[in-house]
Coordinates of C-alpha atoms (C1' of nucleotides) in Angstrom, one line a residue:
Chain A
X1 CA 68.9 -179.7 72.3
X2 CA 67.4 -183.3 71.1
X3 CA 68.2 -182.7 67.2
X4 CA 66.2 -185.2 65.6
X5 CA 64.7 -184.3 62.5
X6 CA 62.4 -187.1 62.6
X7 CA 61.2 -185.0 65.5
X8 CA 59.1 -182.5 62.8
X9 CA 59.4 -184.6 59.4
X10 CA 57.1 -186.9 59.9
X11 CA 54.4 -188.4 57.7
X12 CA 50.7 -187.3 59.1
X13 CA 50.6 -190.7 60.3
X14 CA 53.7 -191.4 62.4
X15 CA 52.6 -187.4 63.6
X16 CA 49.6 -188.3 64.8
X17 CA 50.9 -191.2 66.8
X18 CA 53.6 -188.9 68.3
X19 CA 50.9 -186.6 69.6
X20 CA 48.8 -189.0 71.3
X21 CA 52.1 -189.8 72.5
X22 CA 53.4 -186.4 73.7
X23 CA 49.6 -186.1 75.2
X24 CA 50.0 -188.3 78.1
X25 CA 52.9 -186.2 79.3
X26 CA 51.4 -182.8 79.5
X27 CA 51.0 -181.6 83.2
X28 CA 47.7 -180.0 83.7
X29 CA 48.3 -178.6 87.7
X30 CA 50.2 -175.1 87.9
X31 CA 53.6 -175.7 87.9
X32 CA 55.1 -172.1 86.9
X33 CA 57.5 -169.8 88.6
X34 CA 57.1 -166.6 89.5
X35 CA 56.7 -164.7 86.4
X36 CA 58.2 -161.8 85.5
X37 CA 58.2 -162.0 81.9
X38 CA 55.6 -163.2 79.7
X39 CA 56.7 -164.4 75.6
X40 CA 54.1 -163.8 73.1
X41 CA 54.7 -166.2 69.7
X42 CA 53.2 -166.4 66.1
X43 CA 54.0 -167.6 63.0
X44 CA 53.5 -165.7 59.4
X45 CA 54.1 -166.4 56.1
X46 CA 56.1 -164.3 53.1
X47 CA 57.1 -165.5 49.5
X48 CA 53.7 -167.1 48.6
X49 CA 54.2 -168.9 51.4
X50 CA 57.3 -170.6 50.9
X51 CA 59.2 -168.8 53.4
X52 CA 58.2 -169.0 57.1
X53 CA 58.4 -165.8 60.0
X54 CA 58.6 -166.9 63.5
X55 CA 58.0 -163.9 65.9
X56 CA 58.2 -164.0 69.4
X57 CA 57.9 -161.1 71.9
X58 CA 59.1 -160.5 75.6
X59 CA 56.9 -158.4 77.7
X60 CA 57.8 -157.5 81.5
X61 CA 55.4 -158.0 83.7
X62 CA 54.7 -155.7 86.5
X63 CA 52.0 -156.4 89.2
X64 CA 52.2 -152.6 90.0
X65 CA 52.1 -151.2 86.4
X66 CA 49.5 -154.0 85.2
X67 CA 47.4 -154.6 82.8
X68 CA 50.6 -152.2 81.1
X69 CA 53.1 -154.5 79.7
X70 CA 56.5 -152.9 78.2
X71 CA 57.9 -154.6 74.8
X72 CA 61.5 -155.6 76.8
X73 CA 62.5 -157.9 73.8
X74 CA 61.3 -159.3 70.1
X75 CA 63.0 -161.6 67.9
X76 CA 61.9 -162.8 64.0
X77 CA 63.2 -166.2 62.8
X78 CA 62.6 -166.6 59.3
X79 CA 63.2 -170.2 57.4
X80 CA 62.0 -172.3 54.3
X81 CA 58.6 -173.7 55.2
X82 CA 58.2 -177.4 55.5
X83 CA 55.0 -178.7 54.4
X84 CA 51.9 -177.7 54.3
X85 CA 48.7 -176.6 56.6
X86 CA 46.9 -179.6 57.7
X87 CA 44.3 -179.1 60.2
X88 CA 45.4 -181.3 63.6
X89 CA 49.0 -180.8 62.5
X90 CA 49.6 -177.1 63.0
X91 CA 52.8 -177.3 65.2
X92 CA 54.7 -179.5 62.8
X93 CA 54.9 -177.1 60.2
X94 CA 55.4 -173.7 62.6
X95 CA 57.3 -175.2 65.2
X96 CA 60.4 -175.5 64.1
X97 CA 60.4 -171.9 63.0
X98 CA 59.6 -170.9 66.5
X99 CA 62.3 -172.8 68.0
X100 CA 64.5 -170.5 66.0
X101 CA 63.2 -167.6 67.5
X102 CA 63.8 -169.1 70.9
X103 CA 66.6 -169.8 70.1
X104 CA 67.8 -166.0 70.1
X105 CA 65.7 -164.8 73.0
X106 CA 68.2 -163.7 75.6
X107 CA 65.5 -163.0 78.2
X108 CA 63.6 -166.5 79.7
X109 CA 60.1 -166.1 80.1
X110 CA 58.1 -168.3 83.0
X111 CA 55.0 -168.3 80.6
X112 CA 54.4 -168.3 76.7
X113 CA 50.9 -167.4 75.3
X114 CA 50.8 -169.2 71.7
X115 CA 48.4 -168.1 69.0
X116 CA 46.2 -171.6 68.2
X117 CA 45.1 -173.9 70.5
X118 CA 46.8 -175.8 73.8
X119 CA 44.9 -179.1 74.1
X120 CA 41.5 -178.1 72.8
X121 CA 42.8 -180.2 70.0
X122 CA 41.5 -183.6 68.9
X123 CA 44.8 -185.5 70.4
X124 CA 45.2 -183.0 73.2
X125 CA 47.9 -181.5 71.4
X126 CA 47.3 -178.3 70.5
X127 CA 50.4 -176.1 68.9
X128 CA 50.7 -174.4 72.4
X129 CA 50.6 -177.4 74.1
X130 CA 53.5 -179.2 72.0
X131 CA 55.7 -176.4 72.2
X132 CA 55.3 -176.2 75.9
X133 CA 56.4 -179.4 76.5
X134 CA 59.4 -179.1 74.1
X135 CA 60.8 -175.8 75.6
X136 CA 59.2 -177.4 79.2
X137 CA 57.8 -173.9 79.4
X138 CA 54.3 -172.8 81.0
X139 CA 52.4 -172.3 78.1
X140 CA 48.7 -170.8 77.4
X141 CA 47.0 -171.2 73.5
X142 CA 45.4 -168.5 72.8
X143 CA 43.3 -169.1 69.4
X144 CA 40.9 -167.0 67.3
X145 CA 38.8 -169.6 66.3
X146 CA 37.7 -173.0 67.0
X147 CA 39.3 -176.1 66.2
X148 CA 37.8 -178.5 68.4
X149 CA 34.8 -179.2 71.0
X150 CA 31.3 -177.6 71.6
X151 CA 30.1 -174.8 73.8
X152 CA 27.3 -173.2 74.6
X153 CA 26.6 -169.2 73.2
X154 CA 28.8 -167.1 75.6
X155 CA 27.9 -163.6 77.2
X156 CA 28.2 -160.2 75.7
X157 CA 30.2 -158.9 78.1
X158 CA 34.4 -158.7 78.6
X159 CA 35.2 -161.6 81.2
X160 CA 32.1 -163.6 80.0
X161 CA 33.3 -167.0 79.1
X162 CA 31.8 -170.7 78.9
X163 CA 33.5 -174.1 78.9
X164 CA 34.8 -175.4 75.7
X165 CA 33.7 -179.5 76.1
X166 CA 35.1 -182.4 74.6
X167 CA 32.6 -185.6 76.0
X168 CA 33.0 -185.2 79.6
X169 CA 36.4 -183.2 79.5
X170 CA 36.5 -179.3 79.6
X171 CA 39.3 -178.8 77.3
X172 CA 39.4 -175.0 77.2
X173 CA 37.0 -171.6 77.1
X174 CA 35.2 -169.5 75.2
X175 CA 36.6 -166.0 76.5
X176 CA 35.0 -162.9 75.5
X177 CA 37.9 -160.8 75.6
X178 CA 36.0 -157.5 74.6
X179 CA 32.3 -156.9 74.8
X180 CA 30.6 -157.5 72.0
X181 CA 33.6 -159.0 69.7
X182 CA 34.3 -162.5 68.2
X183 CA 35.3 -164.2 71.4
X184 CA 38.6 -166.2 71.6
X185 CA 39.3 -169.8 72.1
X186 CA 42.0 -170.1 75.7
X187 CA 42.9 -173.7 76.2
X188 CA 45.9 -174.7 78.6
X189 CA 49.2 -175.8 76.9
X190 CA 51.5 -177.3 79.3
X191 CA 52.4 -176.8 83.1
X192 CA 49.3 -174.6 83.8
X193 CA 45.3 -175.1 84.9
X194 CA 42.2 -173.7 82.8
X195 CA 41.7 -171.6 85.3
X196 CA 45.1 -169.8 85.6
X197 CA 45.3 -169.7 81.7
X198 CA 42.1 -167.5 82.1
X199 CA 43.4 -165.2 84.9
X200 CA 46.7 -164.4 82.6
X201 CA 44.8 -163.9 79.5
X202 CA 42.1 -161.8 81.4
X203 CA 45.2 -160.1 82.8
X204 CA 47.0 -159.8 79.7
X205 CA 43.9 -157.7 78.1
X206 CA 44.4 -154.1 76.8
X207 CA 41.3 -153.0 75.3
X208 CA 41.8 -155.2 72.4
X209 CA 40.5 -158.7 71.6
X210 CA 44.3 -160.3 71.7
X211 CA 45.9 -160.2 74.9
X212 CA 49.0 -157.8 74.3
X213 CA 51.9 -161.1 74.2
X214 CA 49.9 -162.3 71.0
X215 CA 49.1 -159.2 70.1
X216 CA 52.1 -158.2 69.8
X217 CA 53.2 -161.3 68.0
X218 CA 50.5 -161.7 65.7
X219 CA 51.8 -157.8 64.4
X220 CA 55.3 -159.0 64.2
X221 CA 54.6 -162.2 62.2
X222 CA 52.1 -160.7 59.8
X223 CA 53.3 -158.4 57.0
X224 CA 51.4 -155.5 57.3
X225 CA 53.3 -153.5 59.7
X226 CA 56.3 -154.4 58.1
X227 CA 57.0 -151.0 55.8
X228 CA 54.7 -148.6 58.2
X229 CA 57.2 -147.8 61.0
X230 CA 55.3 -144.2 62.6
X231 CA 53.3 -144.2 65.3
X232 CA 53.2 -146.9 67.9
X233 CA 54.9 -149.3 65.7
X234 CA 58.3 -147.4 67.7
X235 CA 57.4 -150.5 69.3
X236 CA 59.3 -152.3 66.9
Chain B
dG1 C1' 29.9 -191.6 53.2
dC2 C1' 29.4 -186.5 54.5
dG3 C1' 31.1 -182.4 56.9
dA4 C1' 34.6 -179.8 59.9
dC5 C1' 38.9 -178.2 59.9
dA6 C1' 44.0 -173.6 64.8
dG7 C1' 47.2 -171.0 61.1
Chain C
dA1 C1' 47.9 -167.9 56.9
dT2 C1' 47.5 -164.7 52.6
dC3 C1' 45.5 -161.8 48.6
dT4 C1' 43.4 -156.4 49.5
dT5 C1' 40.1 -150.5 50.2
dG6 C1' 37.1 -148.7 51.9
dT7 C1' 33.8 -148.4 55.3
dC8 C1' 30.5 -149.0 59.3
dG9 C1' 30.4 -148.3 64.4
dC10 C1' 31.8 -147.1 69.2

DNA sequence: GCGACAG
DNA sequence: ATCTTGTCGC
């Protein structure tokens, strides 16, 4: 791998200039192999914060047993966090984390959904999108909120969604990924169309809000399940 | 100058 | 993100 720690320790500045940078390589046409497994990743915090949990999740992907996904493979990196939340500079502070997870993943997936945004981002560089182009790796953002651009009010209804704009450019959607709940934010990372990013996300969808990779993720990163291990969480 | 602001 | 219990709704 490109070491580099100057890669990731980099003053908000110099960062910003690398992501306009590391913009004008992403590859917005479909460029992803036949999948068969999908990676789910999210990042959570322990120790007021001063420790950092990567976890990343491997889910099979069957065109016969779909929208069922089976767990085949999870990994949780956990390292000191580096600096501190700055909106616009999300992947410099959970990247590196993740690429420790990664890192131990023995299965390859053809397509990673991130939790935050691909490049519905104000350089086009979303977390999902960096990462994608460091792993060169498919990858879909998949956020809970907004970060950037404007929309319209989308439909009630699961499968409703409206174009998330930026000026001229449509930089992601507005998916409402279960009727009647907070809709979620899908923007194209790397190697992959708006369009296919919907169709894996819509694909992806149990009956929750999350598509079952960050799902499944998110649970693994965050803290609560963590002592409870009963029911479904055999998962894990 | 005044807000907005992924996780 | 995280601190935290119960509670309203399908």
């Amino acid at each position: 791998m490109k070491a580099a720690l100057h890669e990731w320790n980099l003053a908000p500045k110099e960062a910003i200039a690398l992501q306009k940078e590391l913009a004008t390589r992403l590859e917005s046409d479909d460029r992803i192999a036949p999948v068969t497994h999908i990676a789910g990743m999210d990042i959570g915090f322990e120790d007021n914060g001063d420790t950092t949990r990567a976890a990343v999740v491997v889910l099979k992907w069957d065109p016969q047993t779909a929208p069922d996904l089976t767990l085949v493979e999870h990994v949780v990196h956990r390292e000191p966090t580096r600096m501190p939340y700055i909106p616009g500079l999300l992947s410099f502070r959970e990247i590196p984390a993740a690429l420790g997870a990664f890192e131990q993943l023995n299965i390859l997936p053809e397509l990673i959904m991130v939790d935050g945004q691909g490049i519905a981002h104000p350089r086009r560089l979303g977390i999902a999108a960096h990462l994608g182009l460091w792993l060169d790796l498919p990858t879909i953002g998949v956020a809970k909120s907004r970060l950037y651009g404007k929309h319209d009010e989308v439909g009630e209804v699961r499968g409703d969604w409206v174009p998330l704009r930026a000026g001229n450019e449509t930089i992601g959607a507005v998916l409402r990924s279960r009727d009647k709940v907070k809709p979620v934010f899908v923007s194209p990372g790397h190697r992959i169309s708006l369009e296919t990013s919907l169709d894996w996300v819509m694909r992806c969808l149990g009956r929750t809000k999350l598509p079952e990779p960050t799902r499944l993720a998110d649970r693994l990163a965050s803290r609560r399940d963590q002592h409870v291990k009963k029911p479904q969480n055999l998962l894990f």
